[in-house]
Short mmCIF file of C-alpha atoms and ligand atoms in Angstrom, two decimals:
data_model
loop_
_atom_site.label_atom_id
_atom_site.label_comp_id
_atom_site.label_asym_id
_atom_site.label_seq_id
_atom_site.Cartn_x
_atom_site.Cartn_y
_atom_site.Cartn_z
CA MET A 1 2.83 20.15 -15.25
CA ALA A 2 4.76 21.59 -12.36
CA GLY A 3 6.58 18.89 -10.47
CA ALA A 4 9.49 17.66 -8.47
CA PRO A 5 12.63 16.61 -10.23
CA LEU A 6 12.42 12.99 -11.21
CA LEU A 7 15.73 11.11 -11.16
CA THR A 8 16.01 7.80 -12.91
CA VAL A 9 17.98 5.10 -11.01
CA ASP A 10 18.86 1.69 -12.24
CA PRO A 11 16.70 -0.59 -10.03
CA ASN A 12 19.45 -3.33 -9.95
CA ASN A 13 22.43 -1.05 -9.57
CA PRO A 14 21.42 2.26 -8.07
CA ASP A 15 23.90 5.11 -8.59
CA PRO A 16 25.42 5.92 -5.13
CA VAL A 17 25.69 9.60 -5.94
CA VAL A 18 21.92 9.89 -6.70
CA VAL A 19 21.10 7.76 -3.66
CA GLU A 20 23.31 9.94 -1.34
CA HIS A 21 21.61 13.08 -2.72
CA ALA A 22 18.23 11.68 -1.83
CA ALA A 23 19.44 10.47 1.57
CA ALA A 24 20.82 13.91 2.38
CA LEU A 25 17.44 15.46 1.58
CA LEU A 26 15.73 12.98 3.96
CA ARG A 27 18.23 13.69 6.70
CA ARG A 28 17.46 17.42 6.28
CA GLY A 29 13.69 16.77 6.89
CA LYS A 30 12.63 16.85 3.21
CA LEU A 31 10.23 14.52 1.48
CA VAL A 32 11.53 12.11 -1.12
CA ALA A 33 9.35 9.60 -3.05
CA PHE A 34 11.06 6.33 -3.83
CA PRO A 35 10.26 2.88 -5.25
CA THR A 36 9.58 -0.12 -3.09
CA GLU A 37 8.47 -3.55 -4.30
CA THR A 38 4.95 -2.96 -2.96
CA VAL A 39 4.15 0.57 -4.16
CA TYR A 40 6.06 3.88 -4.28
CA GLY A 41 6.59 5.41 -0.85
CA LEU A 42 6.50 9.09 0.26
CA GLY A 43 9.56 9.10 2.55
CA ALA A 44 10.46 11.23 5.52
CA ASN A 45 12.79 10.79 8.49
CA ALA A 46 10.59 8.80 10.86
CA LEU A 47 12.40 10.24 13.94
CA ASP A 48 11.77 13.87 12.91
CA PRO A 49 8.23 14.82 14.02
CA ASP A 50 8.12 17.87 11.65
CA ALA A 51 9.15 15.71 8.66
CA VAL A 52 6.46 13.12 9.52
CA VAL A 53 3.83 15.90 9.87
CA ALA A 54 4.89 17.10 6.41
CA VAL A 55 4.13 13.64 4.97
CA TYR A 56 0.58 13.73 6.44
CA THR A 57 0.08 17.24 5.10
CA ALA A 58 1.33 16.39 1.60
CA LYS A 59 -0.91 13.35 1.42
CA GLY A 60 -3.91 14.86 3.14
CA ARG A 61 -3.71 11.81 5.35
CA PRO A 62 -5.72 11.96 8.60
CA ALA A 63 -3.69 11.92 11.85
CA TRP A 64 -5.36 8.71 13.06
CA ASN A 65 -3.77 6.57 10.26
CA PRO A 66 -0.24 5.61 11.39
CA VAL A 67 2.63 5.23 8.96
CA ILE A 68 5.13 2.38 8.41
CA ALA A 69 8.79 2.89 9.35
CA HIS A 70 11.10 1.46 6.72
CA VAL A 71 14.51 0.14 7.79
CA PRO A 72 17.40 -1.64 6.06
CA ASP A 73 17.97 -4.49 8.47
CA VAL A 74 16.54 -6.34 11.51
CA ALA A 75 18.79 -4.50 13.94
CA ALA A 76 17.33 -1.18 12.81
CA ALA A 77 13.81 -2.64 13.12
CA ARG A 78 14.45 -3.88 16.64
CA ALA A 79 15.85 -0.49 17.66
CA LEU A 80 12.40 1.02 17.05
CA THR A 81 10.72 -1.48 19.41
CA ARG A 82 10.82 -2.13 23.14
CA HIS A 83 9.85 -5.80 22.84
CA TRP A 84 10.82 -8.21 19.97
CA PRO A 85 9.00 -11.55 20.48
CA PRO A 86 10.27 -14.81 18.96
CA ALA A 87 7.46 -14.61 16.32
CA ALA A 88 9.01 -11.42 14.95
CA ASP A 89 12.29 -13.28 14.45
CA ARG A 90 10.44 -16.07 12.61
CA LEU A 91 8.56 -13.75 10.30
CA ALA A 92 11.55 -11.49 9.71
CA ALA A 93 13.61 -14.54 8.76
CA ALA A 94 10.91 -15.85 6.44
CA PHE A 95 9.77 -12.68 4.68
CA TRP A 96 12.22 -9.80 5.06
CA PRO A 97 13.20 -8.08 2.94
CA GLY A 98 9.71 -8.31 1.58
CA PRO A 99 6.05 -7.13 1.60
CA LEU A 100 5.36 -7.77 5.27
CA THR A 101 4.95 -5.12 8.00
CA LEU A 102 5.18 -5.99 11.69
CA VAL A 103 3.48 -4.01 14.40
CA LEU A 104 5.30 -4.12 17.74
CA PRO A 105 5.47 -2.17 21.01
CA LYS A 106 7.20 1.12 20.21
CA ALA A 107 10.40 2.43 21.65
CA ALA A 108 10.17 5.76 23.49
CA HIS A 109 12.13 7.72 20.88
CA VAL A 110 9.63 6.92 18.10
CA PRO A 111 7.54 10.14 17.75
CA ASP A 112 3.84 9.85 18.48
CA VAL A 113 2.95 11.45 15.18
CA ALA A 114 4.47 8.41 13.32
CA THR A 115 2.27 6.02 15.23
CA ALA A 116 -0.87 8.22 15.41
CA GLY A 117 -0.48 8.18 19.14
CA LEU A 118 -0.52 4.42 19.35
CA ASP A 119 1.81 2.56 21.68
CA ALA A 120 2.91 0.40 18.72
CA VAL A 121 5.12 1.04 15.72
CA ALA A 122 4.83 -0.59 12.26
CA VAL A 123 8.21 -1.64 10.76
CA ARG A 124 9.24 -3.20 7.42
CA ILE A 125 12.39 -3.97 5.39
CA PRO A 126 11.46 -3.45 1.73
CA ALA A 127 12.81 -5.74 -0.97
CA HIS A 128 13.83 -3.13 -3.50
CA PRO A 129 17.52 -2.39 -4.13
CA VAL A 130 16.82 1.37 -4.50
CA ALA A 131 14.87 1.52 -1.23
CA LEU A 132 17.45 -0.55 0.60
CA ALA A 133 20.34 1.58 -0.75
CA LEU A 134 18.40 4.78 0.30
CA LEU A 135 17.63 3.44 3.78
CA ARG A 136 21.32 2.46 4.33
CA ALA A 137 22.55 5.87 3.10
CA ALA A 138 19.96 7.80 5.16
CA GLY A 139 21.02 6.15 8.38
CA VAL A 140 17.58 6.87 9.88
CA PRO A 141 14.29 4.95 9.66
CA ILE A 142 12.10 6.31 6.94
CA ALA A 143 8.37 6.73 7.36
CA ALA A 144 6.91 6.01 3.93
CA PRO A 145 3.21 5.65 3.30
CA SER A 146 2.17 5.26 -0.33
CA ALA A 147 3.09 8.34 -2.36
CA ASN A 148 -0.47 9.40 -3.27
CA ARG A 149 -3.12 11.75 -1.95
CA PHE A 150 -5.23 10.14 0.77
CA THR A 151 -7.96 7.78 -0.45
CA GLN A 152 -6.49 7.62 -4.05
CA VAL A 153 -5.02 4.66 -5.75
CA SER A 154 -1.44 3.93 -4.66
CA PRO A 155 1.33 4.62 -7.17
CA THR A 156 3.22 1.69 -8.79
CA ASN A 157 5.48 3.84 -10.98
CA ALA A 158 7.13 7.29 -10.75
CA GLN A 159 4.64 8.81 -13.20
CA HIS A 160 1.78 7.97 -10.85
CA VAL A 161 3.70 9.86 -8.08
CA GLN A 162 4.43 12.79 -10.28
CA ALA A 163 0.69 13.13 -11.18
CA SER A 164 -0.49 12.88 -7.61
CA LEU A 165 2.18 14.59 -5.47
CA GLY A 166 4.65 16.09 -7.96
CA ASP A 167 4.26 19.56 -6.55
CA ARG A 168 4.61 18.44 -2.88
CA VAL A 169 7.82 16.45 -2.77
CA GLU A 170 11.45 17.49 -3.15
CA LEU A 171 12.55 14.61 -5.34
CA ILE A 172 11.10 11.51 -6.99
CA LEU A 173 13.38 8.53 -7.55
CA ASP A 174 12.27 6.58 -10.59
CA GLY A 175 13.27 2.93 -10.20
CA GLY A 176 10.76 1.39 -12.60
CA PRO A 177 7.44 -0.31 -11.87
CA SER A 178 6.82 -1.94 -8.50
CA SER A 179 7.10 -5.71 -8.78
CA VAL A 180 4.45 -6.70 -6.06
CA GLY A 181 2.00 -3.90 -6.84
CA ILE A 182 -0.19 -3.71 -3.74
CA GLU A 183 0.63 -2.62 -0.20
CA SER A 184 2.27 -4.90 2.38
CA THR A 185 0.55 -7.44 4.60
CA VAL A 186 0.33 -5.77 8.06
CA VAL A 187 0.57 -8.14 11.07
CA ASP A 188 0.14 -7.10 14.66
CA LEU A 189 2.48 -8.98 17.07
CA THR A 190 1.65 -6.98 20.17
CA GLY A 191 -0.68 -9.70 21.53
CA ARG A 192 -0.77 -13.43 21.89
CA ASP A 193 -1.85 -14.04 18.37
CA ALA A 194 -0.43 -12.78 15.07
CA VAL A 195 -3.24 -10.62 13.78
CA ILE A 196 -3.53 -9.58 10.11
CA LEU A 197 -4.55 -5.96 10.13
CA ARG A 198 -4.30 -5.62 6.40
CA PRO A 199 -4.17 -8.57 3.99
CA GLY A 200 -1.61 -8.55 1.21
CA MET A 201 0.29 -10.86 -1.03
CA ILE A 202 1.94 -12.68 1.90
CA THR A 203 -1.08 -14.80 2.92
CA ALA A 204 -2.42 -16.13 6.20
CA ALA A 205 -1.21 -19.60 5.08
CA ASP A 206 2.29 -18.19 4.41
CA LEU A 207 2.34 -16.67 7.93
CA GLU A 208 1.07 -19.98 9.48
CA ARG A 209 3.75 -21.92 7.75
CA ALA A 210 6.48 -19.59 9.05
CA LEU A 211 5.06 -19.63 12.57
CA GLY A 212 4.33 -23.42 12.61
CA GLY A 213 5.09 -25.06 15.92
CA SER A 214 5.67 -21.64 17.63
CA GLY A 215 2.30 -21.65 19.47
CA VAL A 216 1.36 -18.31 17.90
CA ALA A 217 -1.98 -18.50 15.99
CA VAL A 218 -2.72 -16.40 12.90
CA ARG A 219 -6.03 -14.61 12.65
CA THR A 220 -7.46 -11.77 10.65
CA ALA A 221 -8.66 -8.55 12.37
CA THR A 222 -12.11 -7.23 12.17
CA ALA A 223 -12.39 -3.86 10.45
CA ALA A 224 -12.79 -2.24 13.93
CA VAL A 225 -9.20 -3.11 14.83
CA SER A 226 -7.59 -2.08 11.55
CA HIS A 227 -6.21 1.50 11.56
CA ASP A 228 -7.05 1.90 7.96
CA ALA A 229 -10.41 2.93 9.38
CA PRO A 230 -10.60 5.71 11.95
CA PRO A 231 -11.19 4.87 15.63
CA ALA A 232 -14.80 5.40 16.75
CA THR A 233 -13.84 8.54 18.60
CA ALA A 234 -12.61 10.10 15.36
CA THR A 235 -15.81 9.49 13.45
CA ALA A 236 -17.16 12.95 14.03
CA GLN A 237 -14.05 14.54 12.42
CA ARG A 238 -14.43 12.85 9.07
CA SER A 239 -16.84 13.05 6.21
CA PRO A 240 -19.10 10.07 5.87
CA GLY A 241 -17.61 7.05 4.20
CA MET A 242 -14.26 8.70 3.72
CA ALA A 243 -12.17 6.25 5.71
CA ASP A 244 -13.54 3.08 4.22
CA ARG A 245 -13.01 4.51 0.78
CA HIS A 246 -9.31 3.98 0.24
CA TYR A 247 -7.20 2.77 -2.65
CA ALA A 248 -9.96 4.26 -4.75
CA PRO A 249 -9.99 5.64 -8.34
CA ARG A 250 -11.98 8.74 -9.16
CA ALA A 251 -14.47 6.77 -11.19
CA ASP A 252 -17.33 4.78 -9.62
CA VAL A 253 -16.41 1.14 -9.23
CA TRP A 254 -18.76 -1.84 -9.51
CA LEU A 255 -17.56 -5.19 -8.37
CA PHE A 256 -19.36 -8.29 -9.66
CA ASP A 257 -19.06 -12.05 -9.34
CA PRO A 258 -18.77 -13.98 -12.58
CA ALA A 259 -22.25 -15.42 -12.03
CA GLN A 260 -23.66 -11.82 -12.13
CA GLN A 261 -22.33 -11.23 -15.63
CA PRO A 262 -25.82 -11.15 -17.31
CA GLU A 263 -27.19 -8.48 -14.87
CA ILE A 264 -24.03 -6.32 -15.20
CA ALA A 265 -24.06 -6.57 -18.95
CA ALA A 266 -27.75 -5.52 -18.99
CA ALA A 267 -27.12 -2.65 -16.49
CA LEU A 268 -24.23 -1.35 -18.62
CA ALA A 269 -26.39 -1.52 -21.75
CA GLN A 270 -29.03 0.63 -19.92
CA ARG A 271 -26.56 3.24 -18.64
CA GLY A 272 -26.72 6.38 -20.68
CA ASP A 273 -22.92 7.13 -20.81
CA GLY A 274 -21.00 6.21 -23.87
CA ALA A 275 -19.13 2.96 -23.81
CA GLY A 276 -15.83 4.91 -23.87
CA THR A 277 -16.41 6.13 -20.33
CA VAL A 278 -16.59 2.61 -18.95
CA THR A 279 -13.49 0.43 -18.25
CA ALA A 280 -13.93 -3.23 -17.39
CA LEU A 281 -11.25 -5.28 -15.63
CA LEU A 282 -12.22 -8.93 -16.39
CA ARG A 283 -10.79 -12.34 -15.70
CA THR A 284 -13.17 -15.04 -16.95
CA THR A 285 -16.13 -13.12 -18.39
CA THR A 286 -16.77 -10.55 -21.16
CA LEU A 287 -19.23 -7.68 -21.10
CA GLY A 288 -19.54 -6.90 -24.80
CA LEU A 289 -17.72 -3.50 -24.52
CA PRO A 290 -15.24 -2.23 -27.11
CA ASP A 291 -12.02 -4.17 -26.95
CA ARG A 292 -9.89 -1.23 -25.72
CA THR A 293 -12.08 -0.68 -22.66
CA GLN A 294 -12.19 -4.34 -21.67
CA VAL A 295 -8.92 -5.21 -19.93
CA ARG A 296 -8.17 -8.94 -19.62
CA MET A 297 -6.54 -9.24 -16.15
CA PRO A 298 -4.08 -12.02 -15.33
CA ASP A 299 -5.22 -15.36 -13.87
CA ASP A 300 -2.38 -15.49 -11.36
CA PRO A 301 -2.69 -13.41 -8.19
CA ALA A 302 0.91 -12.07 -8.29
CA ALA A 303 0.55 -10.93 -11.89
CA TYR A 304 -2.86 -9.52 -11.16
CA ALA A 305 -1.42 -7.46 -8.27
CA ARG A 306 1.32 -6.15 -10.45
CA ALA A 307 -1.16 -4.93 -13.04
CA LEU A 308 -4.09 -3.69 -10.90
CA TYR A 309 -3.17 -0.17 -9.82
CA ALA A 310 -1.72 0.72 -13.22
CA ALA A 311 -5.02 -0.40 -14.79
CA LEU A 312 -6.92 1.83 -12.30
CA HIS A 313 -4.66 4.81 -12.94
CA THR A 314 -5.09 4.35 -16.70
CA ALA A 315 -8.85 4.27 -16.40
CA ASP A 316 -8.76 7.49 -14.28
CA ALA A 317 -6.39 9.16 -16.76
CA ALA A 318 -8.70 8.21 -19.60
CA GLY A 319 -11.53 9.90 -17.84
CA ALA A 320 -13.54 6.74 -17.10
CA SER A 321 -16.72 7.46 -15.18
CA LEU A 322 -17.25 3.82 -14.24
CA ILE A 323 -14.83 0.89 -13.68
CA VAL A 324 -16.53 -2.51 -13.66
CA ILE A 325 -14.32 -5.22 -12.05
CA GLU A 326 -14.84 -8.99 -12.00
CA ARG A 327 -14.26 -10.12 -8.36
CA PRO A 328 -11.43 -12.62 -7.98
CA PRO A 329 -12.00 -15.92 -6.20
CA ALA A 330 -12.52 -16.07 -2.41
CA ASP A 331 -9.37 -17.93 -1.72
CA ASP A 332 -6.45 -16.95 0.60
CA ARG A 333 -4.12 -16.12 -2.28
CA TRP A 334 -6.52 -13.43 -3.47
CA ALA A 335 -7.36 -12.00 0.00
CA GLY A 336 -5.26 -8.87 -0.31
CA LEU A 337 -6.59 -8.11 -3.75
CA ARG A 338 -10.14 -8.65 -2.70
CA ASP A 339 -9.58 -6.31 0.24
CA ARG A 340 -8.26 -3.53 -2.04
CA LEU A 341 -10.99 -4.02 -4.65
CA THR A 342 -13.70 -3.88 -1.94
CA ARG A 343 -12.27 -0.55 -0.63
CA ALA A 344 -11.94 0.85 -4.07
CA ALA A 345 -15.61 0.08 -4.72
CA ARG A 346 -16.96 1.91 -1.64
P1 LIG B 401 0.42 2.71 4.19
O1 LIG B 401 1.53 3.43 4.89
O2 LIG B 401 -0.43 3.59 3.35
O3 LIG B 401 0.90 1.52 3.54
O4 LIG B 401 -0.49 2.18 5.40
C1 LIG B 401 0.04 1.79 6.57
C2 LIG B 401 -0.74 0.62 7.17
O5 LIG B 401 -0.13 0.11 8.38
C3 LIG B 401 -2.15 1.02 7.52
O6 LIG B 401 -3.00 -0.09 7.32
C4 LIG B 401 -2.01 1.32 8.99
O7 LIG B 401 -3.23 1.27 9.68
C5 LIG B 401 -1.03 0.21 9.47
N1 LIG B 401 -0.28 0.65 10.65
C6 LIG B 401 0.75 1.46 10.70
N2 LIG B 401 1.19 1.64 11.90
C7 LIG B 401 0.41 0.88 12.72
C8 LIG B 401 0.30 0.71 14.18
N3 LIG B 401 1.18 1.27 15.03
N4 LIG B 401 -0.69 -0.14 14.62
C9 LIG B 401 -1.48 -0.73 13.74
N5 LIG B 401 -1.51 -0.52 12.40
C10 LIG B 401 -0.53 0.28 11.89
MG1 LIG B 402 -1.80 4.31 1.15
#
């Protein structure tokens, strides 16, 4: 397979020579994929409009879906904004570095391509030593959406990046598997409330605890507000269903509640395709498939998140035509995972 050079870096003690090499590429407007604790990012200088456009092109990402600017410290985050409310200080103190993205009014020098023309910018300090070392060495904010083609499952290791974008990036830094495993929680702080635009492993309850007594309420956006879906005016430019389908494997995905186990087992028995083309990700039930195609997923949400995308990539790589997934419980700790699974199943 043709592909970008893949350089291995010790995640706990990244080699400064390798990091500086990657940082120099970023400063020159090149694309570098690198590990973060959520998923691998496809990085470009967020202040260089041509470099940001190259990210959209490499991913096949539509221009209406803004990217997150990654920075090494709060001062660098603030510098991208023109208003930094007290709630941003609270959340930054509680969760950064970590899997939380804040959306704030953008500073004038942030290029419109990075925010999809919106007046707000999304910023995050990632909690991965390689990402932090790279951001410090680069000296510029790095726009870094997940390092996969648009709509596909996000990469949680360097091999996933190589398979999806290997021929479209200058360099891939391999810092081992991502420890969180799904994308950050995105919170909009441009209004009176803290609005969750995308759920993740930092939950509404976590945010409420951190904002307690501040007078800022936490609520979850309707799909219409989230920029994971296109604005109504862009509907004509996309193929039907494309935007909602996101974080999706190639295979069809069926989601089922544990109570639906008998129907699902019966439907699988009726399907003509061989059992080898079905993969099942299960928690509490079993479907009577061969052992190697029934993956027992962890009970704990953090461990489940770490395992999920690798399981989806493995099913895709094995040529599965159908992935059957037992839906996790409807509690706050699973909200991010339920969101990704719902999108994968569309
Ligand atoms: P990704 O880079 O693939 O992790 O996705 C970025 C997420 O952040 C998407 O859900 C975007 O819609 C959201 N996002 C980025 N910038 C903004 C912004 N300026 N306003 C609202 N949402 C944003
Ligand atoms: Mg993505």
